[in-house]
XYZ file of N, CA and C in Angstrom:
402
model
N -63.144 -10.129 33.184
C -61.810 -9.871 32.666
C -61.305 -11.102 31.917
N -60.686 -10.864 30.783
C -60.130 -11.950 29.978
C -59.021 -12.643 30.763
N -59.145 -13.960 30.958
C -58.130 -14.668 31.743
C -56.835 -14.917 30.970
N -56.820 -14.605 29.700
C -55.625 -14.880 28.896
C -54.535 -13.845 29.138
N -53.309 -14.322 29.167
C -52.118 -13.506 29.388
C -51.601 -13.043 28.020
N -51.677 -11.753 27.751
C -51.218 -11.224 26.464
C -49.706 -11.370 26.375
N -49.264 -12.184 25.420
C -47.871 -12.603 25.345
C -47.263 -12.266 23.992
N -46.075 -11.682 24.033
C -45.335 -11.340 22.829
C -44.148 -12.284 22.718
N -43.961 -12.865 21.553
C -42.935 -13.873 21.338
C -41.812 -13.303 20.475
N -40.581 -13.404 20.956
C -39.415 -12.985 20.181
C -38.626 -14.248 19.863
N -38.837 -14.762 18.650
C -38.249 -16.041 18.224
C -38.157 -16.019 16.704
N -36.962 -16.253 16.167
C -36.798 -16.164 14.717
C -37.006 -17.479 13.970
N -37.092 -18.580 14.676
C -37.321 -19.870 14.033
C -38.833 -20.101 13.940
N -39.352 -20.100 12.710
C -40.799 -20.192 12.495
C -41.380 -21.465 13.112
N -40.725 -22.594 12.917
C -41.235 -23.858 13.442
C -41.298 -23.832 14.970
N -40.232 -23.390 15.591
C -40.216 -23.310 17.060
C -41.296 -22.349 17.538
N -41.392 -21.194 16.890
C -42.380 -20.192 17.309
C -43.801 -20.738 17.194
N -44.124 -21.344 16.052
C -45.481 -21.869 15.861
C -45.788 -22.980 16.852
N -44.832 -23.867 17.084
C -45.040 -24.945 18.060
C -45.191 -24.393 19.469
N -44.384 -23.392 19.804
C -44.452 -22.774 21.124
C -45.804 -22.118 21.343
N -46.231 -21.313 20.387
C -47.519 -20.631 20.515
C -48.645 -21.652 20.624
N -48.630 -22.664 19.762
C -49.668 -23.703 19.809
C -49.722 -24.403 21.148
N -48.559 -24.785 21.649
C -48.482 -25.485 22.933
C -48.963 -24.594 24.075
N -48.457 -23.372 24.122
C -48.822 -22.485 25.229
C -50.294 -22.070 25.176
N -50.825 -21.837 23.990
C -52.240 -21.467 23.899
C -53.144 -22.637 24.256
N -52.673 -23.858 24.012
C -53.470 -25.038 24.343
C -53.384 -25.389 25.831
N -52.187 -25.273 26.413
C -51.972 -25.768 27.777
C -51.991 -24.691 28.857
N -51.931 -23.425 28.464
C -51.908 -22.353 29.454
C -52.940 -21.303 29.058
N -52.940 -20.210 29.786
C -53.873 -19.129 29.505
C -53.142 -17.951 28.885
N -52.421 -18.221 27.782
C -51.786 -17.111 27.082
C -52.496 -16.876 25.763
N -52.367 -15.666 25.284
C -52.819 -15.306 23.955
C -51.655 -14.577 23.293
N -51.167 -15.125 22.195
C -50.054 -14.497 21.495
C -50.574 -13.237 20.800
N -50.027 -12.088 21.185
C -50.468 -10.813 20.613
C -49.548 -10.345 19.491
N -48.463 -11.073 19.255
C -47.551 -10.728 18.181
C -46.230 -11.434 18.350
N -45.372 -11.231 17.350
C -44.047 -11.848 17.417
C -43.061 -11.006 16.626
N -41.795 -11.225 16.921
C -40.710 -10.579 16.190
C -39.614 -11.596 15.939
N -38.881 -11.367 14.842
C -37.754 -12.225 14.502
C -36.421 -11.509 14.676
N -36.462 -10.184 14.930
C -35.233 -9.404 15.076
C -35.302 -8.532 16.329
N -34.138 -8.122 16.791
C -34.068 -7.245 17.959
C -34.792 -5.925 17.694
N -34.533 -5.302 16.550
C -35.129 -4.009 16.230
C -36.647 -4.078 16.218
N -37.174 -5.104 15.558
C -38.623 -5.296 15.462
C -39.233 -5.500 16.857
N -38.592 -6.310 17.674
C -39.102 -6.598 19.020
C -39.089 -5.361 19.901
N -37.961 -4.645 19.908
C -37.849 -3.447 20.748
C -38.893 -2.420 20.337
N -39.055 -2.225 19.036
C -40.039 -1.265 18.547
C -41.449 -1.634 19.023
N -41.839 -2.891 18.802
C -43.197 -3.292 19.154
C -43.427 -3.207 20.661
N -42.508 -3.763 21.440
C -42.688 -3.779 22.899
C -42.745 -2.369 23.471
N -41.992 -1.450 22.891
C -41.977 -0.061 23.354
C -43.235 0.689 22.928
N -43.594 0.552 21.661
C -44.755 1.275 21.143
C -46.085 0.714 21.632
N -46.091 -0.519 22.075
C -47.325 -1.183 22.524
C -47.219 -1.614 23.977
N -46.615 -0.763 24.790
C -46.311 -1.152 26.169
C -47.548 -1.504 26.992
N -48.708 -1.058 26.581
C -49.929 -1.376 27.322
C -50.640 -2.616 26.776
N -50.055 -3.280 25.784
C -50.735 -4.406 25.145
C -50.120 -5.765 25.465
N -49.094 -5.805 26.305
C -48.495 -7.098 26.637
C -48.259 -7.214 28.142
N -48.332 -8.471 28.596
C -48.099 -8.769 30.009
C -46.926 -9.735 30.186
N -46.596 -10.447 29.115
C -45.486 -11.391 29.154
C -44.754 -11.328 27.824
N -43.436 -11.289 27.879
C -42.605 -11.404 26.678
C -41.720 -12.627 26.846
N -41.719 -13.485 25.829
C -40.857 -14.663 25.806
C -39.803 -14.395 24.741
N -38.530 -14.360 25.160
C -37.449 -13.882 24.295
C -36.383 -14.954 24.091
N -36.079 -15.223 22.824
C -34.916 -16.050 22.489
C -33.710 -15.120 22.412
N -32.536 -15.634 22.680
C -31.345 -14.781 22.695
C -30.698 -14.607 21.328
N -30.796 -15.610 20.477
C -30.161 -15.547 19.165
C -31.232 -15.302 18.113
N -31.133 -14.157 17.431
C -32.158 -13.726 16.489
C -31.564 -13.508 15.107
N -32.431 -13.327 14.100
C -31.961 -13.074 12.733
C -31.097 -11.828 12.664
N -31.455 -10.837 13.440
C -30.676 -9.596 13.516
C -30.648 -9.170 14.968
N -29.488 -8.749 15.428
C -29.385 -8.307 16.807
C -29.404 -9.477 17.768
N -29.752 -9.166 19.003
C -29.696 -10.169 20.065
C -30.880 -10.001 21.015
N -31.270 -11.100 21.603
C -32.294 -11.035 22.632
C -31.847 -10.204 23.825
N -30.534 -10.100 24.033
C -30.045 -9.276 25.144
C -30.432 -7.813 24.944
N -30.440 -7.334 23.703
C -30.893 -5.981 23.417
C -32.366 -5.806 23.715
N -33.141 -6.844 23.465
C -34.576 -6.814 23.791
C -34.749 -6.746 25.303
N -33.975 -7.546 26.019
C -34.054 -7.549 27.482
C -33.705 -6.178 28.045
N -32.675 -5.568 27.496
C -32.260 -4.245 27.953
C -33.380 -3.228 27.732
N -34.076 -3.336 26.619
C -35.176 -2.411 26.326
C -36.359 -2.614 27.275
N -36.437 -3.771 27.909
C -37.555 -4.077 28.805
C -37.254 -3.768 30.271
N -36.084 -3.258 30.557
C -35.694 -2.989 31.943
C -36.679 -2.052 32.634
N -37.206 -1.076 31.919
C -38.107 -0.095 32.542
C -39.580 -0.450 32.374
N -39.883 -1.724 32.168
C -41.277 -2.151 32.019
C -42.047 -1.994 33.330
N -43.364 -2.081 33.242
C -44.212 -2.020 34.438
C -43.961 -3.257 35.310
N -44.194 -3.140 36.613
C -43.960 -4.281 37.510
C -44.805 -5.510 37.176
N -45.978 -5.307 36.581
C -46.835 -6.451 36.264
C -46.459 -7.112 34.941
N -45.537 -6.540 34.193
C -45.086 -7.141 32.946
C -43.881 -8.035 33.228
N -43.951 -9.247 32.719
C -42.891 -10.221 32.956
C -42.150 -10.517 31.661
N -40.862 -10.754 31.793
C -40.022 -11.114 30.661
C -39.270 -12.383 31.016
N -39.364 -13.375 30.135
C -38.624 -14.619 30.331
C -37.804 -14.911 29.083
N -36.745 -15.642 29.277
C -35.875 -16.062 28.186
C -36.100 -17.548 27.954
N -36.238 -17.902 26.676
C -36.331 -19.303 26.268
C -35.227 -19.518 25.236
N -34.195 -20.269 25.626
C -33.004 -20.368 24.787
C -32.401 -21.765 24.840
N -31.695 -22.114 23.783
C -30.916 -23.354 23.795
C -29.618 -23.175 24.571
N -29.327 -21.946 24.967
C -28.058 -21.628 25.619
C -28.287 -21.083 27.024
N -29.069 -21.779 27.810
C -29.378 -21.336 29.171
C -28.281 -21.779 30.131
N -27.081 -21.334 29.863
C -25.924 -21.677 30.694
C -25.941 -20.823 31.965
N -25.149 -21.194 32.967
C -25.072 -20.358 34.171
C -24.674 -18.912 33.856
N -23.738 -18.709 32.919
C -23.329 -17.351 32.559
C -24.473 -16.571 31.924
N -25.205 -17.225 31.041
C -26.350 -16.561 30.391
C -27.416 -16.242 31.435
N -27.681 -17.172 32.338
C -28.686 -16.926 33.386
C -28.286 -15.716 34.241
N -26.989 -15.614 34.545
C -26.499 -14.484 35.343
C -26.667 -13.177 34.573
N -26.323 -13.193 33.301
C -26.459 -11.992 32.467
C -27.923 -11.568 32.368
N -28.805 -12.526 32.182
C -30.232 -12.227 32.100
C -30.744 -11.640 33.411
N -30.279 -12.165 34.521
C -30.686 -11.639 35.831
C -30.280 -10.173 35.969
N -29.153 -9.794 35.386
C -28.721 -8.400 35.438
C -29.699 -7.475 34.713
N -30.450 -8.006 33.771
C -31.462 -7.234 33.053
C -32.836 -7.339 33.710
N -32.908 -8.021 34.853
C -34.176 -8.130 35.565
C -35.147 -9.137 34.976
N -34.620 -10.104 34.239
C -35.472 -11.137 33.649
C -36.117 -11.952 34.775
N -37.368 -12.308 34.572
C -38.110 -13.030 35.609
C -37.781 -14.516 35.659
N -37.353 -15.089 34.533
C -36.982 -16.503 34.503
C -36.243 -16.797 33.207
N -35.427 -17.852 33.239
C -34.732 -18.335 32.054
C -35.047 -19.822 31.926
N -35.461 -20.227 30.727
C -35.819 -21.617 30.479
C -35.008 -22.142 29.297
N -34.552 -23.379 29.425
C -33.826 -24.048 28.358
C -34.843 -24.704 27.423
N -34.727 -24.425 26.126
C -35.672 -24.980 25.148
C -35.682 -26.501 25.155
N -34.533 -27.103 25.429
C -34.442 -28.555 25.298
C -35.044 -29.325 26.462
N -35.099 -28.739 27.655
C -35.580 -29.553 28.779
C -36.364 -28.787 29.841
N -36.761 -27.543 29.570
C -37.500 -26.798 30.593
C -38.816 -26.207 30.071
N -39.378 -26.830 29.039
C -40.663 -26.353 28.507
C -41.763 -26.524 29.554
N -41.737 -27.622 30.294
C -42.748 -27.819 31.348
C -42.670 -26.701 32.392
N -41.465 -26.279 32.725
C -41.300 -25.190 33.692
C -41.839 -23.878 33.112
N -41.646 -23.649 31.812
C -42.216 -22.460 31.167
C -43.734 -22.508 31.215
N -44.310 -23.659 30.944
C -45.765 -23.821 31.006
C -46.256 -23.504 32.415
N -45.589 -24.049 33.422
C -45.969 -23.775 34.817
C -45.855 -22.284 35.128
N -44.802 -21.636 34.640
C -44.623 -20.203 34.857
C -45.793 -19.431 34.250
N -46.160 -19.764 33.019
C -47.258 -19.064 32.337
C -48.582 -19.245 33.080
N -48.844 -20.447 33.534
C -50.069 -20.700 34.292
C -50.057 -19.887 35.579
N -48.947 -19.922 36.295
C -48.837 -19.170 37.548
C -48.958 -17.677 37.332
N -48.333 -17.164 36.286
C -48.384 -15.734 36.008
C -49.800 -15.290 35.643
N -50.463 -16.069 34.832
C -51.831 -15.734 34.446
C -52.738 -15.728 35.669
N -52.585 -16.721 36.510
C -53.391 -16.788 37.737
C -53.112 -15.605 38.643
N -51.838 -15.247 38.799
C -51.461 -14.131 39.672
C -52.020 -12.810 39.156
N -51.963 -12.590 37.851
C -52.469 -11.337 37.294
C -53.980 -11.229 37.380
N -54.647 -12.361 37.381
C -56.112 -12.351 37.368
C -56.741 -12.432 38.753
N -55.911 -12.509 39.793
C -56.446 -12.520 41.153
C -57.042 -11.160 41.472
N -58.229 -11.126 42.056
C -58.760 -9.821 42.440
C -57.880 -9.204 43.515
N -57.679 -7.911 43.419
C -56.869 -7.224 44.423
C -57.605 -7.250 45.744
N -56.884 -7.580 46.791
C -57.510 -7.579 48.115
C -57.404 -6.180 48.689
N -58.514 -5.687 49.167
C -58.484 -4.347 49.766
C -58.722 -4.456 51.257
N -58.087 -3.603 52.008
C -58.164 -3.662 53.466
C -59.365 -2.961 53.974
C-alpha cells in the first residue's frame, strides 16, 4: 500500500501553496492530489472525488468564497478523511467555529507549521497501520 497521504490543498496564494506542498512532500508522507483557489472549486472537487483524498488542508480566506464553506461541505466526509485549517487567523473564535464543522485541527500559518507536519506524519502512520483483527 502506498504510504503517502492523498492530500488536497485549498489555498489561493500560489507562493504559500507551492512552499507548503514542497515542505510537506519533503518532510511528511503526503502526496498533493490537487488544489483549489476558490470555495466553489474546492467544494466541487472534494465532493466529486470523495474517494481520492484522505486529508484536506484548507485556508479560510480565498479568492472567492470562504474556507468555512469548504469545511461545511466536508461535514459528511468519511471517518478516515481528515480536514485541517491552516490560516493566519487561527484565533480562539475561529478555532471554535472550525470545531463546529468537525475540523480535526487548526494551525496558524505563522507559528504552527511544525505542528501541521507532526499531524500529517501521525495521520499517515495511523491510516497505514494494518487493521488488527480479533
